[in-house]
Amino acid sequence: MRSMLLMGVASLVLATAALAKDKAKEPAPPAPPPEVVRAPKDPWPSQYKPYPAQTTVILGATIYDGAGKRIDGGMIRLEGGRIAEIGGNVTIPAGARVIDATGKYVTAGIIDIHSHLGVYPSPGVDAHSDGNEATSPARPEVWAEHSVWPQDPGFSRALAGGITALHVLPGSANLFGGRGTTLKPVYGRSVQEMKFPGAPYSLKMACGENPKRVYGNRNQLPATRMGNIAYARQLWSDATAYKRRWDDYTRRAEAGTAKPSDAPRRELALETLSGVLSGEILVQNHCYRADEMANVISMSREFGYKVTAFHHAVESYKIADLLKAEGICSAMWADWYGFKMESFDGIRENIALVNAAGACAIVHSDDENGIQRLNQEAAKAMAAGRRLGFAITPELAWTWLSLNPAKGLGIGDRTGSLEPGKAADVVLWSAEPFSVYARPMQVWIDGALMYDWGDPKRRPTADFELGQPGVGEVK
Amino acid sequence: MKSALLFALLAAVPAVAAPTAITGATILTARGETVIEDGTLIFDNGRITAIGKQLPVPAGATVIDGKGRILTPGIIAAASDLGISEVGGVRETNDSGARASAFSAALDMSTAVNPRSLHIAISRMAGVTRAAALPDAGNNIFAGQGALISLGVGGPTLTRARAVQYMEMGETGGRIAGGSRPAAWAQLANMLAEAQRLALNPAGFDRGQDSGALTKRLDAEALAPVLDGRQALFVHADRASDISEVLKLKARYPAIRPVLLGAREAWLVAADIARAGVPVITHSLYDLPDDFESLASTRNNIGHLQAAGVVVAIAPLGGVGGTTPVNLPGYAGNAVAQASVPGGKGLTKGQALAAITANPARILGLTDTGTLDVGKRADLVLWDGDPLELMSAPVAVWIDGAAQPMISRQTELAARYKALGRTDLPLQYPR
């Protein structure tokens, strides 16, 4: 309704502009533009506003810029919420806060492409279990953000671990789990106040054991891996037909041969899938086994969509060449393995092997504890790769934590690396950040200092923890 | 590659015939902060025979050049499912818990231990030499008797059967016992009373039993060593008030030896725990209010406990995703890092190493391992760097003096898939 009204206003503005243009030449009254009904593009827009940022210059640090570059004894200036300058020497404006980081390290903020913070918040009581709409194998109509509890204490812990953006996904009980959304670990009173502005939505999909177990146990489709694929293909076929109906209607409406009441009914499940088919929504696909990833790739070709990233992907190392050829990222743990059958072949060299094949490697958490130490996971992966004979530099490994996940979330043009013009999402580390002894000292998000290990006033406490045992204690 | 070579070298040498000397290494003994630079450690017949700075090497000894390496005791996992669970999610391979069993305290995990479990090989390569294989509780707060195992090949896997009894308290104990904490404590009181009755008059046990109490003879028997203190009682409790209740056990059952597991809010009552002389096994990474019994979770917990004088071990306990014994050194390193945070309470490097070696040995009653001392078992790990660092790894591991293989199913998979190019035959054929 609201969007139709907006549409009406937009038409009026266009009409007025057209009028003004034509006035100069020929005063022929133009026909009113046709009324075209469209689904609203962004009905839950971000209401995030960066907090005040002070111009800051950090000097003397070793910098991993997140794009694969290292600067020793580097300098960086954060200004107006963005990276203003980076290099061996940068301008220090009058009034700037200057931090001598000699012997310390500066990196691009860490981005976790796979989190359930907010949808499975702490405390993990049943009343907070909001991550799996396990009432049908396909629930693409649900949006993770509508389950997010903005007061999850986990956001504060993630921030203290150097996280500057995170992607919150529904769980993997369903083949189609719903939409994922990208947030900043900046507390808001509503989820909209935490949303990364302009970040595309994702569709969480899952293959393998989880969907077939959940629904097979209820004696319904899918109970097998072939059932998984069959169910998903039928839905992609339905989505294709749905998109065709809308495209057809839109064409006719734009040509003035369809009335608003001819517009197809919006079906929210298929609307999400339609968004995938048109490339606006990115597919984040939970999948462990190599052979299943290959099946999913064939399915995506059949229906003309693209998988942006396979998540968990413990067997990506078996098809790293295929993943490179397809341009699909793998979002992986460093060393989780063996806890279920489809994780049986997990190896610690997975990330390094994917990287070595030239495919896109991402370190993810899928865990409220792991998200606090993704740098440590990357360290283990880098070490395993080196022992296998690959020369992996720390500055290269940092791309697994920042620019690669940023690209995998469609925000790589705005964050993920310390390049002039990008958001000032920055972490200052107490030591080399792949060392177990390193901890974030300060974390900036859009140039605002949101965490400072030495200043209790720069360390958030979630509502839930207020007045509870342990409040005020360093976590 | 380097480690594989080293192993090949070691494997070629008969294990028992002659003493072995590791020379030129930096030796961390896990006794206090003792570090021996340019140290020599000699072992023979599975036991450490000498340790010190630049010791003379006996004639005929196999010499391992430890220059640039760091030597530590083997890592000990104070709580694990090593050897008793292969694939957690595949029920028939997982002997940790037995929800449908009629028995509880009597369940003896040593009967499930599989020395050929692939997790044993993987953990051994990472420097883990001994572990407690503990049960999960099923339908009774008493879960059964954990086994102490060796991760070595070629020697006995079982170090000690029926070493500890495991028990759930707090939210989990309450749920298992019927829905509340008082129900859990009533179950405990009943089971221990039945155990005492059995001990006093075994022949009369089957008569006069409260027919509603339903304690099986085997379970009552199994609790006898808990009551007389021969067996430690591992109690999972997280909330500070639950911990305080556990500390009261000693007043009612004077010989009982409780050990706290989890203990996320232990720091709130650290002085009481220290006064009671009760050790704590916990994780260094608990810092979220995961439930209402862990509201005060903080990574400062271990530091506070250590400062209060509690014996603390870091173990791969649940509640932190992906936790495995392999990562124990990293968990210990994180406890050191915690001390660097303003307001943080952590461990020194020596304390952190002890928390995964000497302290678990002490808590588990493994008196002949856990530190590098003359007479102790030659459970040794030679590292390519700071053992607590994430990027370090063992280059060699000895258990009872036997050099251990440094390969696992994982390393074989990595080798198979390192090159993906198509050749004359599929990857599944030997190359």
CSV table of N, CA and C in Angstrom, one decimal, chain A residues 122-125 153-154 157 317-321 335-341 344-349 353 367-369 372-373 376 379-380 382-383 386-390 430 434-439 451 453-454 459 464-465 468-470 473-475, chain B residues 1 86-90 118-119 122 265 267-268 285 287-292 295-300 304 319-322 324 326-327 330 333-334 336-338 340-344 349 384 386 388-393 409-410 413-414 417-418 420:
chain,number,residue,atom,x,y,z
A,122,SER,N,22.2,-15.1,23.6
A,122,SER,CA,22.4,-15.6,25.0
A,122,SER,C,21.5,-14.8,25.9
A,123,PRO,N,20.9,-15.4,26.9
A,123,PRO,CA,21.0,-16.9,27.2
A,123,PRO,C,20.2,-17.7,26.2
A,124,GLY,N,20.7,-18.9,25.9
A,124,GLY,CA,20.1,-19.7,24.9
A,124,GLY,C,19.0,-20.6,25.4
A,125,VAL,N,18.0,-19.9,26.0
A,125,VAL,CA,16.8,-20.6,26.5
A,125,VAL,C,15.8,-20.8,25.4
A,153,PRO,N,23.8,-10.2,24.3
A,153,PRO,CA,25.1,-9.8,24.9
A,153,PRO,C,26.3,-10.2,23.9
A,154,GLY,N,26.0,-11.2,23.0
A,154,GLY,CA,27.0,-11.6,22.1
A,154,GLY,C,27.5,-10.5,21.2
A,157,ARG,N,30.5,-8.9,22.8
A,157,ARG,CA,31.7,-9.8,22.8
A,157,ARG,C,32.4,-9.8,21.4
A,317,TYR,N,38.2,-28.3,-0.1
A,317,TYR,CA,39.5,-28.6,-0.6
A,317,TYR,C,39.5,-29.7,-1.7
A,318,LYS,N,38.4,-30.5,-1.8
A,318,LYS,CA,38.3,-31.5,-2.8
A,318,LYS,C,37.9,-31.0,-4.2
A,319,ILE,N,37.3,-29.8,-4.2
A,319,ILE,CA,36.8,-29.2,-5.4
A,319,ILE,C,37.2,-27.7,-5.5
A,320,ALA,N,38.4,-27.4,-5.0
A,320,ALA,CA,38.8,-26.0,-5.0
A,320,ALA,C,38.9,-25.5,-6.4
A,321,ASP,N,39.4,-26.3,-7.3
A,321,ASP,CA,39.5,-25.9,-8.7
A,321,ASP,C,38.1,-25.5,-9.3
A,335,ASP,N,39.2,-25.7,11.8
A,335,ASP,CA,39.5,-27.1,12.2
A,335,ASP,C,38.4,-27.9,12.8
A,336,TRP,N,37.1,-27.4,12.6
A,336,TRP,CA,36.0,-28.2,13.0
A,336,TRP,C,35.9,-29.4,12.1
A,337,TYR,N,35.7,-30.6,12.7
A,337,TYR,CA,35.6,-31.8,11.9
A,337,TYR,C,35.0,-32.9,12.8
A,338,GLY,N,34.4,-33.9,12.1
A,338,GLY,CA,34.2,-35.1,12.8
A,338,GLY,C,33.0,-35.2,13.7
A,339,PHE,N,32.2,-34.1,13.9
A,339,PHE,CA,31.1,-34.1,14.8
A,339,PHE,C,29.8,-34.7,14.2
A,340,LYS,N,29.8,-34.7,12.9
A,340,LYS,CA,28.7,-35.4,12.2
A,340,LYS,C,29.2,-36.0,11.0
A,341,MET,N,28.5,-36.9,10.4
A,341,MET,CA,29.0,-37.7,9.3
A,341,MET,C,29.5,-36.8,8.1
A,344,PHE,N,33.0,-35.5,8.5
A,344,PHE,CA,34.0,-36.5,8.8
A,344,PHE,C,35.4,-36.2,8.1
A,345,ASP,N,35.3,-35.7,6.9
A,345,ASP,CA,36.6,-35.4,6.1
A,345,ASP,C,37.1,-34.0,6.3
A,346,GLY,N,36.7,-33.4,7.4
A,346,GLY,CA,37.3,-32.0,7.6
A,346,GLY,C,38.8,-32.1,7.9
A,347,ILE,N,39.5,-31.2,7.3
A,347,ILE,CA,41.0,-31.2,7.6
A,347,ILE,C,41.4,-29.7,7.9
A,348,ARG,N,42.5,-29.6,8.6
A,348,ARG,CA,43.0,-28.3,9.0
A,348,ARG,C,43.6,-27.5,7.9
A,349,GLU,N,43.9,-28.2,6.8
A,349,GLU,CA,44.5,-27.5,5.6
A,349,GLU,C,43.4,-27.0,4.6
A,353,LEU,N,44.2,-24.8,1.3
A,353,LEU,CA,44.1,-25.5,0.0
A,353,LEU,C,43.1,-24.7,-0.9
A,367,ASP,N,29.3,-19.3,15.3
A,367,ASP,CA,29.4,-19.6,16.8
A,367,ASP,C,29.6,-18.3,17.6
A,368,GLU,N,28.9,-18.2,18.7
A,368,GLU,CA,29.0,-16.9,19.5
A,368,GLU,C,30.3,-16.8,20.2
A,369,ASN,N,31.0,-17.9,20.3
A,369,ASN,CA,32.4,-17.8,20.9
A,369,ASN,C,33.4,-17.6,19.8
A,372,GLN,N,34.4,-14.2,18.3
A,372,GLN,CA,35.3,-13.3,19.1
A,372,GLN,C,36.8,-13.5,18.8
A,373,ARG,N,37.1,-14.6,18.1
A,373,ARG,CA,38.5,-14.9,17.8
A,373,ARG,C,38.7,-15.4,16.4
A,376,GLN,N,42.3,-15.8,15.4
A,376,GLN,CA,43.0,-17.1,15.9
A,376,GLN,C,42.7,-18.2,15.0
A,379,ALA,N,44.8,-17.9,12.0
A,379,ALA,CA,46.2,-18.2,12.4
A,379,ALA,C,46.4,-19.7,12.2
A,380,LYS,N,45.5,-20.5,12.8
A,380,LYS,CA,45.6,-21.9,12.7
A,380,LYS,C,45.6,-22.4,11.3
A,382,MET,N,46.4,-20.7,8.6
A,382,MET,CA,47.6,-20.3,7.9
A,382,MET,C,48.8,-21.2,8.3
A,383,ALA,N,48.9,-21.6,9.6
A,383,ALA,CA,49.9,-22.5,10.0
A,383,ALA,C,49.8,-23.9,9.4
A,386,ARG,N,51.0,-23.6,5.8
A,386,ARG,CA,52.5,-23.5,5.8
A,386,ARG,C,53.1,-24.9,6.0
A,387,ARG,N,52.6,-25.7,6.9
A,387,ARG,CA,53.2,-27.0,7.1
A,387,ARG,C,53.0,-27.9,5.9
A,388,LEU,N,51.9,-27.6,5.1
A,388,LEU,CA,51.7,-28.4,3.9
A,388,LEU,C,52.6,-27.8,2.7
A,389,GLY,N,53.3,-26.7,3.0
A,389,GLY,CA,54.2,-26.3,2.0
A,389,GLY,C,53.8,-25.0,1.3
A,390,PHE,N,52.7,-24.4,1.7
A,390,PHE,CA,52.3,-23.1,1.0
A,390,PHE,C,52.9,-21.9,1.7
A,430,SER,N,47.0,-5.4,20.2
A,430,SER,CA,48.1,-5.2,21.2
A,430,SER,C,49.3,-5.9,20.7
A,434,PHE,N,47.9,-12.6,14.8
A,434,PHE,CA,47.8,-14.0,14.6
A,434,PHE,C,48.4,-14.7,15.8
A,435,SER,N,48.9,-13.9,16.8
A,435,SER,CA,49.4,-14.5,18.0
A,435,SER,C,48.3,-14.7,19.0
A,436,VAL,N,48.4,-15.8,19.8
A,436,VAL,CA,47.4,-16.1,20.8
A,436,VAL,C,47.3,-15.0,21.9
A,437,TYR,N,48.4,-14.2,22.0
A,437,TYR,CA,48.5,-13.2,23.0
A,437,TYR,C,48.0,-11.9,22.6
A,438,ALA,N,47.5,-11.8,21.4
A,438,ALA,CA,47.0,-10.5,20.9
A,438,ALA,C,45.6,-10.3,21.2
A,439,ARG,N,45.2,-9.0,21.5
A,439,ARG,CA,43.8,-8.7,21.8
A,439,ARG,C,43.5,-7.3,21.1
A,451,TYR,N,34.9,0.6,20.8
A,451,TYR,CA,35.5,-0.3,21.8
A,451,TYR,C,36.9,0.2,22.2
A,453,TRP,N,39.7,-1.1,25.1
A,453,TRP,CA,39.9,-2.1,26.2
A,453,TRP,C,40.4,-1.3,27.5
A,454,GLY,N,40.8,-0.1,27.3
A,454,GLY,CA,41.3,0.6,28.5
A,454,GLY,C,40.3,1.6,29.0
A,459,ARG,N,33.0,0.4,26.5
A,459,ARG,CA,32.7,-1.0,26.4
A,459,ARG,C,31.2,-1.2,26.7
A,464,PHE,N,20.4,-7.0,29.1
A,464,PHE,CA,20.2,-8.3,29.8
A,464,PHE,C,21.2,-8.4,30.9
A,465,GLU,N,22.4,-7.9,30.7
A,465,GLU,CA,23.5,-8.2,31.7
A,465,GLU,C,23.5,-7.1,32.8
A,468,GLN,N,23.1,-7.8,36.8
A,468,GLN,CA,23.2,-9.3,36.9
A,468,GLN,C,24.6,-9.5,37.5
A,469,PRO,N,24.8,-10.8,38.1
A,469,PRO,CA,26.1,-11.1,38.6
A,469,PRO,C,27.1,-11.0,37.5
A,470,GLY,N,28.3,-10.4,37.8
A,470,GLY,CA,29.4,-10.3,36.8
A,470,GLY,C,29.4,-9.1,36.0
A,473,GLU,N,32.6,-6.7,35.2
A,473,GLU,CA,33.9,-7.5,35.1
A,473,GLU,C,34.3,-7.5,33.7
A,474,VAL,N,35.6,-7.4,33.4
A,474,VAL,CA,36.1,-7.6,32.1
A,474,VAL,C,35.8,-9.0,31.6
A,475,LYS,N,35.3,-9.1,30.4
A,475,LYS,CA,34.9,-10.4,30.0
A,475,LYS,C,36.0,-11.1,29.3
B,1,MET,N,56.4,-31.6,6.7
B,1,MET,CA,57.4,-32.3,6.0
B,1,MET,C,58.6,-32.6,6.9
B,86,GLU,N,33.2,-41.6,18.2
B,86,GLU,CA,33.9,-41.4,16.9
B,86,GLU,C,33.3,-40.3,16.1
B,87,VAL,N,32.0,-40.4,15.9
B,87,VAL,CA,31.3,-39.3,15.2
B,87,VAL,C,30.1,-38.9,16.1
B,88,GLY,N,30.2,-37.8,16.7
B,88,GLY,CA,29.2,-37.4,17.7
B,88,GLY,C,27.8,-37.6,17.3
B,89,GLY,N,27.5,-37.2,16.1
B,89,GLY,CA,26.1,-37.2,15.6
B,89,GLY,C,25.7,-38.6,15.0
B,90,VAL,N,26.6,-39.6,15.0
B,90,VAL,CA,26.2,-40.9,14.6
B,90,VAL,C,26.2,-41.8,15.8
B,118,LEU,N,40.2,-42.5,15.3
B,118,LEU,CA,41.0,-41.5,14.5
B,118,LEU,C,41.3,-40.2,15.3
B,119,HIS,N,40.4,-39.9,16.3
B,119,HIS,CA,40.6,-38.7,17.1
B,119,HIS,C,41.8,-38.9,18.0
B,122,ILE,N,44.8,-38.0,15.8
B,122,ILE,CA,44.8,-36.5,15.5
B,122,ILE,C,45.2,-35.7,16.8
B,265,GLU,N,30.8,-19.7,37.1
B,265,GLU,CA,30.7,-18.6,38.1
B,265,GLU,C,31.6,-18.8,39.3
B,267,TRP,N,34.4,-17.9,40.1
B,267,TRP,CA,35.2,-16.8,40.6
B,267,TRP,C,34.5,-16.0,41.7
B,268,LEU,N,33.1,-16.1,41.6
B,268,LEU,CA,32.3,-15.4,42.7
B,268,LEU,C,32.5,-16.0,44.0
B,285,LEU,N,37.6,-20.0,27.7
B,285,LEU,CA,36.9,-19.1,26.8
B,285,LEU,C,35.5,-18.8,27.1
B,287,ASP,N,32.7,-16.8,28.2
B,287,ASP,CA,32.5,-15.4,28.6
B,287,ASP,C,31.1,-14.9,28.3
B,288,LEU,N,30.2,-15.8,28.0
B,288,LEU,CA,28.8,-15.3,27.7
B,288,LEU,C,27.8,-15.9,28.7
B,289,PRO,N,26.8,-15.2,28.9
B,289,PRO,CA,25.7,-15.8,29.8
B,289,PRO,C,24.9,-16.8,28.9
B,290,ASP,N,25.5,-17.9,28.7
B,290,ASP,CA,24.8,-18.9,27.8
B,290,ASP,C,23.5,-19.4,28.4
B,291,ASP,N,23.4,-19.3,29.7
B,291,ASP,CA,22.1,-19.7,30.4
B,291,ASP,C,22.1,-19.0,31.7
B,292,PHE,N,21.0,-19.3,32.5
B,292,PHE,CA,20.9,-18.6,33.7
B,292,PHE,C,21.8,-19.1,34.8
B,295,LEU,N,25.5,-16.6,34.2
B,295,LEU,CA,25.3,-15.1,34.0
B,295,LEU,C,26.6,-14.4,34.2
B,296,ALA,N,27.4,-14.9,35.1
B,296,ALA,CA,28.7,-14.2,35.5
B,296,ALA,C,29.9,-14.7,34.7
B,297,SER,N,29.7,-15.4,33.7
B,297,SER,CA,30.8,-16.0,32.9
B,297,SER,C,31.8,-14.9,32.5
B,298,THR,N,33.0,-15.1,32.7
B,298,THR,CA,34.1,-14.2,32.2
B,298,THR,C,35.3,-15.0,32.0
B,299,ARG,N,36.1,-14.6,31.1
B,299,ARG,CA,37.4,-15.2,30.9
B,299,ARG,C,38.4,-14.9,32.1
B,300,ASN,N,38.0,-14.0,33.0
B,300,ASN,CA,38.7,-13.8,34.2
B,300,ASN,C,38.6,-14.9,35.2
B,304,HIS,N,41.1,-15.5,38.5
B,304,HIS,CA,40.7,-15.3,39.8
B,304,HIS,C,40.9,-16.6,40.7
B,319,GLY,N,30.3,-26.2,25.2
B,319,GLY,CA,29.8,-24.8,25.4
B,319,GLY,C,30.6,-23.8,24.6
B,320,VAL,N,31.7,-24.2,24.1
B,320,VAL,CA,32.4,-23.3,23.1
B,320,VAL,C,32.6,-24.1,21.8
B,321,GLY,N,32.0,-23.6,20.8
B,321,GLY,CA,31.9,-24.3,19.5
B,321,GLY,C,33.2,-24.8,19.0
B,322,GLY,N,33.3,-26.0,18.5
B,322,GLY,CA,34.5,-26.6,17.9
B,322,GLY,C,35.6,-27.0,18.9
B,324,THR,N,38.1,-28.9,20.9
B,324,THR,CA,38.7,-30.2,20.8
B,324,THR,C,40.0,-30.2,21.7
B,326,VAL,N,42.8,-31.0,20.7
B,326,VAL,CA,43.9,-30.4,19.9
B,326,VAL,C,44.2,-29.0,20.2
B,327,ASN,N,43.2,-28.2,20.6
B,327,ASN,CA,43.4,-26.8,20.8
B,327,ASN,C,43.7,-26.4,22.2
B,330,GLY,N,46.2,-23.6,22.8
B,330,GLY,CA,45.7,-22.3,22.4
B,330,GLY,C,44.8,-21.8,23.5
B,333,GLY,N,47.0,-20.5,26.1
B,333,GLY,CA,47.5,-19.2,25.6
B,333,GLY,C,46.5,-18.0,25.8
B,334,ASN,N,45.3,-18.3,25.5
B,334,ASN,CA,44.3,-17.3,25.7
B,334,ASN,C,44.1,-16.8,27.2
B,336,VAL,N,46.6,-16.6,29.1
B,336,VAL,CA,47.7,-15.7,29.3
B,336,VAL,C,47.4,-14.3,28.7
B,337,ALA,N,46.8,-14.3,27.5
B,337,ALA,CA,46.4,-13.0,26.9
B,337,ALA,C,45.4,-12.2,27.8
B,338,GLN,N,44.5,-13.0,28.5
B,338,GLN,CA,43.5,-12.3,29.3
B,338,GLN,C,44.2,-11.4,30.3
B,340,SER,N,46.6,-9.6,29.9
B,340,SER,CA,47.1,-8.3,29.3
B,340,SER,C,46.1,-7.3,29.1
B,341,VAL,N,44.8,-7.7,29.3
B,341,VAL,CA,43.7,-6.7,29.1
B,341,VAL,C,43.6,-5.9,30.4
B,342,PRO,N,43.4,-4.6,30.3
B,342,PRO,CA,43.2,-3.8,31.5
B,342,PRO,C,42.0,-4.3,32.3
B,343,GLY,N,42.2,-4.7,33.5
B,343,GLY,CA,41.1,-5.2,34.3
B,343,GLY,C,41.0,-6.8,34.1
B,344,GLY,N,41.9,-7.3,33.3
B,344,GLY,CA,41.8,-8.7,33.1
B,344,GLY,C,42.6,-9.5,34.1
B,349,LYS,N,52.6,-17.6,31.7
B,349,LYS,CA,52.8,-18.7,30.8
B,349,LYS,C,53.1,-20.0,31.5
B,384,ASP,N,57.9,-26.7,17.6
B,384,ASP,CA,58.7,-25.9,16.7
B,384,ASP,C,58.6,-24.4,17.1
B,386,ASP,N,56.8,-21.6,20.5
B,386,ASP,CA,56.1,-21.4,21.8
B,386,ASP,C,54.9,-22.3,21.8
B,388,LEU,N,52.2,-22.6,23.4
B,388,LEU,CA,50.9,-22.0,23.6
B,388,LEU,C,50.4,-21.2,22.4
B,389,GLU,N,51.3,-21.0,21.4
B,389,GLU,CA,51.0,-20.2,20.2
B,389,GLU,C,50.2,-21.0,19.2
B,390,LEU,N,49.3,-20.3,18.5
B,390,LEU,CA,48.4,-21.0,17.6
B,390,LEU,C,49.1,-21.6,16.4
B,391,MET,N,50.2,-21.0,16.1
B,391,MET,CA,50.9,-21.4,14.8
B,391,MET,C,52.0,-22.4,15.1
B,392,SER,N,52.2,-22.8,16.4
B,392,SER,CA,53.2,-23.8,16.7
B,392,SER,C,52.6,-25.2,16.6
B,393,ALA,N,53.5,-26.1,16.4
B,393,ALA,CA,53.0,-27.5,16.3
B,393,ALA,C,54.1,-28.4,16.8
B,409,ARG,N,44.5,-39.6,9.7
B,409,ARG,CA,43.6,-39.6,8.5
B,409,ARG,C,43.6,-38.2,7.9
B,410,GLN,N,43.7,-37.2,8.7
B,410,GLN,CA,43.6,-35.8,8.2
B,410,GLN,C,44.8,-35.5,7.3
B,413,LEU,N,44.4,-37.2,4.0
B,413,LEU,CA,43.5,-36.6,3.1
B,413,LEU,C,44.1,-35.3,2.5
B,414,ALA,N,44.8,-34.6,3.3
B,414,ALA,CA,45.4,-33.3,2.8
B,414,ALA,C,46.4,-33.7,1.7
B,417,TYR,N,44.7,-34.6,-1.6
B,417,TYR,CA,44.0,-33.6,-2.3
B,417,TYR,C,44.9,-32.3,-2.5
B,418,LYS,N,46.1,-32.4,-2.2
B,418,LYS,CA,47.0,-31.3,-2.4
B,418,LYS,C,47.1,-30.8,-3.8
B,420,LEU,N,45.0,-31.3,-7.4
B,420,LEU,CA,43.7,-31.8,-7.8
B,420,LEU,C,43.7,-32.2,-9.3
